[in-house]
Short mmCIF file of C-alpha atoms in Angstrom, two decimals:
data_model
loop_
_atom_site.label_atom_id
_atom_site.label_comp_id
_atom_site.label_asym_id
_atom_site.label_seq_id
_atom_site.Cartn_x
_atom_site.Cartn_y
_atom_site.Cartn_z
CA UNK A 1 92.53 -40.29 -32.68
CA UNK A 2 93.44 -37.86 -35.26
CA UNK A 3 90.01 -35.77 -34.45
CA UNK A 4 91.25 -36.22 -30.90
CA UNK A 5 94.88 -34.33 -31.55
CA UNK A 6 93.03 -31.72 -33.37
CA UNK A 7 91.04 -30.92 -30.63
CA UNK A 8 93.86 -30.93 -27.92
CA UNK A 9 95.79 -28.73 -30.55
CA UNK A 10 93.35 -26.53 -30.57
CA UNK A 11 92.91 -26.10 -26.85
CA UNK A 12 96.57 -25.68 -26.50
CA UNK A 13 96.92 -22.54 -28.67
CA UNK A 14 93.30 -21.61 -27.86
CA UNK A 15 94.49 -21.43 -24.17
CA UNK A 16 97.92 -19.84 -24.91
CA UNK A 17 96.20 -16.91 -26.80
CA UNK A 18 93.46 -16.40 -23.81
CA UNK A 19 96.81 -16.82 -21.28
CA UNK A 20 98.36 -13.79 -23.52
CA UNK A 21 95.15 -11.93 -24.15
CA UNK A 22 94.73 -11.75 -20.40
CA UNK A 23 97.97 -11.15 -19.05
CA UNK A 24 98.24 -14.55 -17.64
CA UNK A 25 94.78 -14.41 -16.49
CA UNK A 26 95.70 -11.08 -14.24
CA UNK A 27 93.83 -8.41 -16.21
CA UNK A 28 90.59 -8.89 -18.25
CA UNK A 29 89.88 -5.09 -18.71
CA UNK A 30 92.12 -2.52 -19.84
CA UNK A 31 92.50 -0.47 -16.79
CA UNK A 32 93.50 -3.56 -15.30
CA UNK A 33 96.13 -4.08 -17.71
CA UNK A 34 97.20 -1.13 -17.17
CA UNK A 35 98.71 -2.02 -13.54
CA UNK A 36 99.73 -5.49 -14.30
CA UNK A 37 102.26 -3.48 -17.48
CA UNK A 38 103.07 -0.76 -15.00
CA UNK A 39 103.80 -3.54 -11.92
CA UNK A 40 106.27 -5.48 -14.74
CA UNK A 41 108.23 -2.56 -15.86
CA UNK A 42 106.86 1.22 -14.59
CA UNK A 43 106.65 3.04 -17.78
CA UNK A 44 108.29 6.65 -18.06
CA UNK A 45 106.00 9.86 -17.98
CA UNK A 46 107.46 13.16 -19.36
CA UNK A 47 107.52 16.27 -18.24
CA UNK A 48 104.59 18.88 -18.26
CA UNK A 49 103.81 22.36 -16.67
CA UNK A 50 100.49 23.15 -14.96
CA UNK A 51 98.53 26.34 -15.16
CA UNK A 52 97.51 26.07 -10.96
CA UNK A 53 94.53 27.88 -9.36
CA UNK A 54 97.04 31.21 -8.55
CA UNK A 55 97.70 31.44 -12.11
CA UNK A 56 101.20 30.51 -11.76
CA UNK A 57 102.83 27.48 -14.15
CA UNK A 58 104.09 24.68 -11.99
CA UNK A 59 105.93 21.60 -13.01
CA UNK A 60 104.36 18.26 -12.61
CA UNK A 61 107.09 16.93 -10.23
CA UNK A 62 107.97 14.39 -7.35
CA UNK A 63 110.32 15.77 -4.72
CA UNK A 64 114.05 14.43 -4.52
CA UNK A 65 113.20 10.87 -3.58
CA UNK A 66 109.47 10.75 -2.84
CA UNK A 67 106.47 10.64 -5.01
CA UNK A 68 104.27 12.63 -6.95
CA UNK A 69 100.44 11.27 -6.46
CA UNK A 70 98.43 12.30 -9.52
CA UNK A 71 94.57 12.20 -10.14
CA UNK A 72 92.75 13.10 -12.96
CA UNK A 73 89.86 15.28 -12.55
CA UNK A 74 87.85 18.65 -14.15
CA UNK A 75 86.49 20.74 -12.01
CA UNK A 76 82.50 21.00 -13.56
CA UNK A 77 82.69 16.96 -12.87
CA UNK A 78 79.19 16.24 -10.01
CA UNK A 79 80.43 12.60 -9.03
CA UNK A 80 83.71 11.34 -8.99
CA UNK A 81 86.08 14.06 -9.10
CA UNK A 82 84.25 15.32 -5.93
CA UNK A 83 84.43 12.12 -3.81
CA UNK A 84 87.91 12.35 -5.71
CA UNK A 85 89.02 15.52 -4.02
CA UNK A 86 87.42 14.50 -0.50
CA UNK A 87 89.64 10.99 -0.83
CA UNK A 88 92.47 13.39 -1.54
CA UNK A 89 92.10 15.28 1.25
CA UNK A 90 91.64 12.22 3.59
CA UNK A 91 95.19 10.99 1.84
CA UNK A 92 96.85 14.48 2.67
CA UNK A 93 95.84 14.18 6.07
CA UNK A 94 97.21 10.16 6.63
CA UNK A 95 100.35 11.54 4.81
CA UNK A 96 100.59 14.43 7.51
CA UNK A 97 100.24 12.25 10.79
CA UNK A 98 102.35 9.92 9.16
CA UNK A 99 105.25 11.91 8.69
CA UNK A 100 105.45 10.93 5.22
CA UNK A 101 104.57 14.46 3.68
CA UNK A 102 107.81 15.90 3.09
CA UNK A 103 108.22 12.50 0.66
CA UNK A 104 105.02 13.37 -1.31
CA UNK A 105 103.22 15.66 -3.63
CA UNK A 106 99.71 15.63 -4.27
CA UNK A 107 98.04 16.66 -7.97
CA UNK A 108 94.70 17.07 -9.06
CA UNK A 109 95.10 17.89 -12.43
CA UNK A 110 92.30 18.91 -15.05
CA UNK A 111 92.33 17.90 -18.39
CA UNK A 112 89.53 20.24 -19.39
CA UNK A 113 91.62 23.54 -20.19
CA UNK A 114 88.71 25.28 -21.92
CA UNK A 115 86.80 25.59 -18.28
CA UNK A 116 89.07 24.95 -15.54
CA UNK A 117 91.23 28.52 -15.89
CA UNK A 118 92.87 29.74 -12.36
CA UNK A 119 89.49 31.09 -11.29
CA UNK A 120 87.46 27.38 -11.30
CA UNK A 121 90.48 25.79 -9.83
CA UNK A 122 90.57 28.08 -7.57
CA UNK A 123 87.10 27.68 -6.59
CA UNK A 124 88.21 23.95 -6.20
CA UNK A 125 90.74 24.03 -4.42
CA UNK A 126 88.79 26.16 -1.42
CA UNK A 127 85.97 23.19 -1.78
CA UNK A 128 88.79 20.89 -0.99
CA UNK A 129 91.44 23.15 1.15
CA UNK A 130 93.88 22.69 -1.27
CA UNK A 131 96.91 24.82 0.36
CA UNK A 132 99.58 24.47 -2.74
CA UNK A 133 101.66 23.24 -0.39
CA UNK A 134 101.93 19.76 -0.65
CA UNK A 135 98.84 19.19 -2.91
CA UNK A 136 98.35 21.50 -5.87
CA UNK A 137 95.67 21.66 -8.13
CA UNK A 138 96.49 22.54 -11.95
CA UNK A 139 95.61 22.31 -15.70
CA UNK A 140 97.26 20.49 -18.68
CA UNK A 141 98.11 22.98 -21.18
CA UNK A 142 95.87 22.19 -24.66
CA UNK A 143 99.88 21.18 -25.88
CA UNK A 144 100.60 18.75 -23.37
CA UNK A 145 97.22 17.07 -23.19
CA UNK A 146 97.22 14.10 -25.26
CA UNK A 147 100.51 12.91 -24.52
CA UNK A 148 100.03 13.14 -20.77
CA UNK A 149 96.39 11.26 -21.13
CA UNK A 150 97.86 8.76 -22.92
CA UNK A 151 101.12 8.06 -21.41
CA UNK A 152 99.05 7.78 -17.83
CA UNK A 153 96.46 5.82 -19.66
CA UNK A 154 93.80 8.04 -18.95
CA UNK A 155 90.71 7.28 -21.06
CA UNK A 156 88.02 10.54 -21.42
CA UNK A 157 84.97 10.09 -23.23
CA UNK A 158 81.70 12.50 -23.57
CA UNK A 159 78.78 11.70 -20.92
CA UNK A 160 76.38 13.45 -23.26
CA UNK A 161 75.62 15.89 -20.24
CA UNK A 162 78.00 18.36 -21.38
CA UNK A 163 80.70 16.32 -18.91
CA UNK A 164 83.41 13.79 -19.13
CA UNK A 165 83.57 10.00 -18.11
CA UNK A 166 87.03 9.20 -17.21
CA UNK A 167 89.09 6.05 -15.23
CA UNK A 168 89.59 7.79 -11.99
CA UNK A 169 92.99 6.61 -10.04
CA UNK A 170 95.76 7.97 -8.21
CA UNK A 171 98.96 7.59 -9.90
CA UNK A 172 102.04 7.00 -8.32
CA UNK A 173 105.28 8.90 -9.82
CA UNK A 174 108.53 8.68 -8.68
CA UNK A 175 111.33 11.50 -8.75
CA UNK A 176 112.83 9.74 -11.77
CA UNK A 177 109.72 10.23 -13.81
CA UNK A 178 108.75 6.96 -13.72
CA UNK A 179 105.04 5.36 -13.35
CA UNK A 180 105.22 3.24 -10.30
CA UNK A 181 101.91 2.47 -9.56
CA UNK A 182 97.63 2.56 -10.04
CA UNK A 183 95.73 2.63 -6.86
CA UNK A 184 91.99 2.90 -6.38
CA UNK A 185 91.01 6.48 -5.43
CA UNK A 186 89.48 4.96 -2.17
CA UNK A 187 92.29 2.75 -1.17
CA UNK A 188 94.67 5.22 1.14
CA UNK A 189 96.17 1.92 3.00
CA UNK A 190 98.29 0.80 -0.35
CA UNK A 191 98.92 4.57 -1.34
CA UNK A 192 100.75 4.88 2.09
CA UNK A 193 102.50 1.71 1.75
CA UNK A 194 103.74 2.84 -1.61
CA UNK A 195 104.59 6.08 -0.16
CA UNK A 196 106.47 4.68 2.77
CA UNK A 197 107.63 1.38 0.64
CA UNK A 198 110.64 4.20 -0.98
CA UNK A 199 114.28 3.32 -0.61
CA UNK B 1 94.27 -27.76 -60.37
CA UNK B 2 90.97 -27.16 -60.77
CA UNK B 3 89.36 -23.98 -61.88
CA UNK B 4 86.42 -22.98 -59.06
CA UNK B 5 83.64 -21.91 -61.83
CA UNK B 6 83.13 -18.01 -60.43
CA UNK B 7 79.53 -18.60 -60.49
CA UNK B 8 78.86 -21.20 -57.79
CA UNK B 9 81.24 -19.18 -55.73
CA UNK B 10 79.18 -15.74 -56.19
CA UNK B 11 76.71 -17.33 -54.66
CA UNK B 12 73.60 -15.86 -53.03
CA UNK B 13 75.06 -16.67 -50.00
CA UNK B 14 78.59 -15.68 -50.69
CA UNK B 15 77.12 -12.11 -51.59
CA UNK B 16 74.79 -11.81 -48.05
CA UNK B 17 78.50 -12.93 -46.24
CA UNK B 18 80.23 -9.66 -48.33
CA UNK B 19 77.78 -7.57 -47.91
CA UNK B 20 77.71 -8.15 -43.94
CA UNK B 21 80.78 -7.85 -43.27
CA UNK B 22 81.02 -4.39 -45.42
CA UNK B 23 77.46 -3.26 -43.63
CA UNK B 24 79.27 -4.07 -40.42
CA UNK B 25 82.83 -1.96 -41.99
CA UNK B 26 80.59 1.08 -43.09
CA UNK B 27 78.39 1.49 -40.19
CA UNK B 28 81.05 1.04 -37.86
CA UNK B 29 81.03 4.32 -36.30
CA UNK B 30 77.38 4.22 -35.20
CA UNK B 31 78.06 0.26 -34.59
CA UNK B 32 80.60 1.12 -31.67
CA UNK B 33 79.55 4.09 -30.54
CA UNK B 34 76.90 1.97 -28.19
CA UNK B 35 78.32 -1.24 -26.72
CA UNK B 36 74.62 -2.22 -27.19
CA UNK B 37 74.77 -2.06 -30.59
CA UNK B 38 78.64 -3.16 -30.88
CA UNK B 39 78.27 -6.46 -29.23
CA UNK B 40 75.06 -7.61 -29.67
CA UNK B 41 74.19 -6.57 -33.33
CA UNK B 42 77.74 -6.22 -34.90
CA UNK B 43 79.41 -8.78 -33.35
CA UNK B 44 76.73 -11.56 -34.03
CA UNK B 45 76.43 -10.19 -37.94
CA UNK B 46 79.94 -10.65 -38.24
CA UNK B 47 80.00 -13.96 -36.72
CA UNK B 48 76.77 -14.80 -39.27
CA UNK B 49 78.36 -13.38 -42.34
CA UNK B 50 81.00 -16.39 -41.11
CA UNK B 51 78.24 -19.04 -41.25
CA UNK B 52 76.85 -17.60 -45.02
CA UNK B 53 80.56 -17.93 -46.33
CA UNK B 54 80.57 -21.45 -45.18
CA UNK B 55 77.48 -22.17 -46.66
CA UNK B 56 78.63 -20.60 -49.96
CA UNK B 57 82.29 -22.53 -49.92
CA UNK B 58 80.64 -26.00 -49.19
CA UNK B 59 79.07 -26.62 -52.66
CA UNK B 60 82.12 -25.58 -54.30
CA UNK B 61 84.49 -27.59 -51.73
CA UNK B 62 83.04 -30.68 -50.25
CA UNK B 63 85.39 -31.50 -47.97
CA UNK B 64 85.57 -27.65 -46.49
CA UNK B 65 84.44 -28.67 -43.24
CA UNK B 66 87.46 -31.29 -42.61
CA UNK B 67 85.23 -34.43 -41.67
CA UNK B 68 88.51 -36.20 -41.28
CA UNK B 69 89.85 -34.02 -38.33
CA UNK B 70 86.28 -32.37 -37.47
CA UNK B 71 84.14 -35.20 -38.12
CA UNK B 72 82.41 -35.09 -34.66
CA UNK B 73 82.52 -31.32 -34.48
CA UNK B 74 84.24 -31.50 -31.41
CA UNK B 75 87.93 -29.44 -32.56
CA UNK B 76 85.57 -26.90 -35.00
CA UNK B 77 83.38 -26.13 -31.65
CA UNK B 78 86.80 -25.74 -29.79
CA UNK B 79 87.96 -22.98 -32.15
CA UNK B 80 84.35 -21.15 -31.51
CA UNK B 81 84.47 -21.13 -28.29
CA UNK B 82 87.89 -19.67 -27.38
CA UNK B 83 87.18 -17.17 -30.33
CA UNK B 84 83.95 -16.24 -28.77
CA UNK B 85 85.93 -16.23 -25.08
CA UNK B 86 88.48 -13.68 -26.82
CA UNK B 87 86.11 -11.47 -27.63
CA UNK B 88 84.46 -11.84 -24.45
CA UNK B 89 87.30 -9.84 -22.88
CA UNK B 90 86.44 -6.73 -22.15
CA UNK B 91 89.99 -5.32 -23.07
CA UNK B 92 89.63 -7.30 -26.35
CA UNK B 93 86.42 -4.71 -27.40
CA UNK B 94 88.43 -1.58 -26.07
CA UNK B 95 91.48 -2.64 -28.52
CA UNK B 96 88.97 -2.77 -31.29
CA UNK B 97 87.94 0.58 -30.73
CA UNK B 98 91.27 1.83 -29.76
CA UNK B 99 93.69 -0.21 -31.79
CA UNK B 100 93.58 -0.64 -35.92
CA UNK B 101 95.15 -3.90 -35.74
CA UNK B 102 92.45 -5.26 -33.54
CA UNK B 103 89.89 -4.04 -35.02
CA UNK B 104 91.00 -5.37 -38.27
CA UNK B 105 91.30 -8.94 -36.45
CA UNK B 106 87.62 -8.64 -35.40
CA UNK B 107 86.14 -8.05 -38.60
CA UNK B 108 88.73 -11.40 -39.60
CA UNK B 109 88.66 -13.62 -36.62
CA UNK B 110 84.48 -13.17 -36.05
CA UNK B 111 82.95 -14.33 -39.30
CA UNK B 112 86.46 -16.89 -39.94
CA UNK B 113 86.95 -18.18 -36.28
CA UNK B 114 83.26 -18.15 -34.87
CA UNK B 115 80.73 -17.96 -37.60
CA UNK B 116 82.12 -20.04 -40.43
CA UNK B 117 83.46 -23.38 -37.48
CA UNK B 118 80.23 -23.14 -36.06
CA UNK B 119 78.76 -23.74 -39.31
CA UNK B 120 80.82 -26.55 -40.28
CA UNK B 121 80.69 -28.22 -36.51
CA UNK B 122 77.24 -27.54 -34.99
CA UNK B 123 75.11 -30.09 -36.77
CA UNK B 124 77.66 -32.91 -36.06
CA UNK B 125 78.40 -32.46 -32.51
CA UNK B 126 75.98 -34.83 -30.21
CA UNK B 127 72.37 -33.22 -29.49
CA UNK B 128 73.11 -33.36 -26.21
CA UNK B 129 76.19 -31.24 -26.23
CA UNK B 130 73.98 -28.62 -28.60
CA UNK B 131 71.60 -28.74 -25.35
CA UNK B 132 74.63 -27.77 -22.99
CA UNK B 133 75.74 -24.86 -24.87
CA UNK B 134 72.20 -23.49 -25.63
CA UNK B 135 71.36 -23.53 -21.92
CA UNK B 136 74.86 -22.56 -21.11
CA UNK B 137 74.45 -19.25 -23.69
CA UNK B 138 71.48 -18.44 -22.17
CA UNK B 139 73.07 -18.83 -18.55
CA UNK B 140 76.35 -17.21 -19.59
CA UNK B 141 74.26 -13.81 -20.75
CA UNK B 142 72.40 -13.82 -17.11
CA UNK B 143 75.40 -14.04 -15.46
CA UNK B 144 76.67 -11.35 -17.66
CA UNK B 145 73.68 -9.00 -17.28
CA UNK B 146 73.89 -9.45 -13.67
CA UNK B 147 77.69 -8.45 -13.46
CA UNK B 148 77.61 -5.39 -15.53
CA UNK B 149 74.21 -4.12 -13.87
CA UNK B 150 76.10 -5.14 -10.39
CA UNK B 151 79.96 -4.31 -11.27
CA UNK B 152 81.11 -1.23 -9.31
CA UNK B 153 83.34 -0.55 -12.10
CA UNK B 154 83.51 0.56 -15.56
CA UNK B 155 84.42 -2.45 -17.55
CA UNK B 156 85.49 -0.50 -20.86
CA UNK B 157 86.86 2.34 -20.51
CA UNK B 158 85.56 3.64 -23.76
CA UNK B 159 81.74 3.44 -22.63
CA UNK B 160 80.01 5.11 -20.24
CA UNK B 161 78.66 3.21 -16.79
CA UNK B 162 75.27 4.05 -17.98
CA UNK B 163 75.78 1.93 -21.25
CA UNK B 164 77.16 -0.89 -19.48
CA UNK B 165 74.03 -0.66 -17.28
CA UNK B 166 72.04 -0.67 -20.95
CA UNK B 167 74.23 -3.35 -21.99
CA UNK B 168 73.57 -5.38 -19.05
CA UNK B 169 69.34 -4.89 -19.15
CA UNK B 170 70.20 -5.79 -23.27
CA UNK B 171 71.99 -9.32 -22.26
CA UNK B 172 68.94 -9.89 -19.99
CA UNK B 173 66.70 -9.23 -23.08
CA UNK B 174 68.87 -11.69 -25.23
CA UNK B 175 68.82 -14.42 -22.38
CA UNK B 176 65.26 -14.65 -22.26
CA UNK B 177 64.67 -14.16 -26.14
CA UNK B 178 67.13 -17.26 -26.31
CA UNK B 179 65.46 -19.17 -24.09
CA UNK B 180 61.94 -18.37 -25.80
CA UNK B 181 63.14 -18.97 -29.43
CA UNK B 182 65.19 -22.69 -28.39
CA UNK B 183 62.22 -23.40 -26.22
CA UNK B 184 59.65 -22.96 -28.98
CA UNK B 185 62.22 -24.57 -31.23
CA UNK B 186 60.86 -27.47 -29.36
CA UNK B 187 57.61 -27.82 -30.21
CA UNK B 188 58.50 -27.74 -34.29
CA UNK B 189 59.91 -30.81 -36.42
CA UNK B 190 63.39 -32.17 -35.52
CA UNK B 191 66.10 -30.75 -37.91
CA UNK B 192 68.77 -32.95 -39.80
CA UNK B 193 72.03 -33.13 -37.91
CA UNK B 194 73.71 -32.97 -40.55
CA UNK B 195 72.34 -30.10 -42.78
CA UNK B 196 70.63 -28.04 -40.48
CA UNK B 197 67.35 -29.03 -42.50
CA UNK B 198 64.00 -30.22 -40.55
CA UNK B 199 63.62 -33.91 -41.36
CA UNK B 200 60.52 -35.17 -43.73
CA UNK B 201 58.10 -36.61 -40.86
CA UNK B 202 58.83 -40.48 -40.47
CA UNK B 203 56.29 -42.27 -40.44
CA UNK B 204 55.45 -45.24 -38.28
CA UNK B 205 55.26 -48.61 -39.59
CA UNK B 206 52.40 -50.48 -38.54
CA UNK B 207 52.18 -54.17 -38.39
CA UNK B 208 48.99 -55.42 -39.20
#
């Protein structure tokens, strides 16, 4: 009996700690985590300023009452930043015959200021037909870096090829600078819906 | 209160435990750098040096495997398994390499929560439960290999997709070296359940 009440002691804080650890069994991996903390209580981001592909400095921004959809990218990147930027473009266009682009900015924004200067991004934004009007393509500034990666939850590590492995999403920002929501680069339906979703 | 004599504590096996666990501190770097390397060589020698430190406290303590409330091995096994599921969690090995705290609890909760229960619960649980988890070990790393070779995304996000594919042709490797080292286990002399020892032969009485 007493072996008995161990064990079920056991299993009782053995589960609790797994039902913590996880979340509540909604997010085994990080990135996952990630959304489930921004879904209970959107985290602020703070301000930063963009070197864009013109050269000019541009503020990281969501227009009076819409959104500001950010992805991370660098502009040397063979794989995902490029079916990144095509995804993007496909999310401009929905936004467009939608009607909903006057409530949304889209950002593809480097975090590799030592080879994305104005002339790369530029280069990357004709790839992609970025216009600057309502999606802009920019650089972190070496000063704002780390605190931007890390308040988005942005995660880069070396591929050993001389590139970067990174999670790839597109963030959802709202105009008071807070993170709303995580979407899979390649699902446009629930970007839309978040987009069209504001009060 | 009794004074421990230091000498049966400083064991031979007491020393392997410390030097383990301070092998697995130093090298750390290298250790984690390859989820290879971080889960199935640091990880398990953490969880071993566990196993040696129970081996070196149960000469000096008796009673340091609880018989009273772990007498069938049943609530020791408990504690292993939901230590081992913890760590399992593939947010659980990005805290460690992202988070001091955690890490800290890994190099705690491994050896103290995995390596030393098992010791005191494996050879008392039923032979037929040891049976369920081998086979279920060996199972769970298939079933692991296969997700991480088959998972369309990056499960840490401090390792590459290439070393999860590694890590994934690595659990393969372990599942079938498992299954080859229990299987021949087989075919040597039956080991004591309670000491872990192989058994003198028996030999048959014969009525004339």
């Amino acid at each position: 009996m007493r072996q008995f009440l161990t064990a079920v002691a056991i299993a009782v804080i053995g589960t609790t700690t797994l039902w913590y650890a996880t979340d509540g069994i909604r997010a085994v991996t990080t990135e996952g985590a990630r959304r489930v903390q921004i879904a209970d209580s959107p985290p602020a981001v703070s301000s930063a300023r963009l070197l864009d592909n013109t050269g000019e400095t541009i503020n990281l921004v969501a227009p009076a009452g819409g959104v500001a959809l950010v992805e991370f990218i660098y502009t040397t990147c063979p794989t995902v930043c490029v079916s990144a930027g095509i995804l993007f473009s496909q999310l401009r266009d929905r936004l467009t015959e939608e009607g909903l682009d006057s409530r949304a900015r889209l950002f593809s924004v480097s975090f590799d200021p030592e080879r994305d200067g104005p002339q790369a991004l530029a280069a990357y934004a004709d790839i992609h037909g970025i216009d600057g009007r309502i999606w802009k393509v920019g650089v972190l500034r070496n000063a704002d870096l780390p605190r931007i990666l890390s308040e988005f939850g942005i995660t880069v590590i070396d591929d050993n090829f001389g590139g970067y492995e990174h999670n790839a999403a597109v963030h959802v920002v709202d105009s008071n600078r807070r993170l709303i929501g995580i979407h899979d680069i390649d699902e446009i339906p629930g970007v839309i819906a978040a987009v069209r979703g504001l009060k | 209160m009794s004074v421990l004599p230091a000498g049966k504590i400083l064991s031979g096996q007491a020393a392997l435990a410390t030097f383990l666990i301070f092998a697995c501190a130093v090298l750390r770097t290298p250790l984690e750098a390859d989820p290879v390397t971080h889960m199935l060589l640091q990880l398990p020698l953490l969880a071993w040096a566990g196993w040696f430190l129970a081996d070196a406290i149960s000469p000096v303590w008796p009673d340091a495997g609880l018989s009273r409330l772990n007498d069938n091995g049943i609530p020791g096994l408990l504690i292993v398994l939901f230590a081992i599921a913890f760590w399992m969690l593939p947010r659980s090995i990005d805290g460690a390499l992202t988070s001091i705290p955690i890490e800290i609890a890994k190099f705690i909760t491994v050896p103290l929560l995995i390596g030393l229960p098992l010791r005191w619960s494996w050879y008392r649980v039923p032979p037929l439960l040891r049976g369920v988890l081998k086979s279920n070990a060996i199972s769970m790393l298939g079933v692991l290999a296969w997700l991480y070779s088959a998972a369309p995304v990056r499960v840490c996000n401090s390792y590459l997709v290439e070393d999860q594919k590694r890590l994934s042709i690595a659990f393969l490797g372990a599942a079938i070296g498992l299954a080859i080292l229990w299987s021949a286990r087989l075919f040597l002399p039956p080991v004591d359940t309670t000491t872990g020892k192989p058994t003198k032969p028996v030999r048959r009485k014969r009525f004339a």
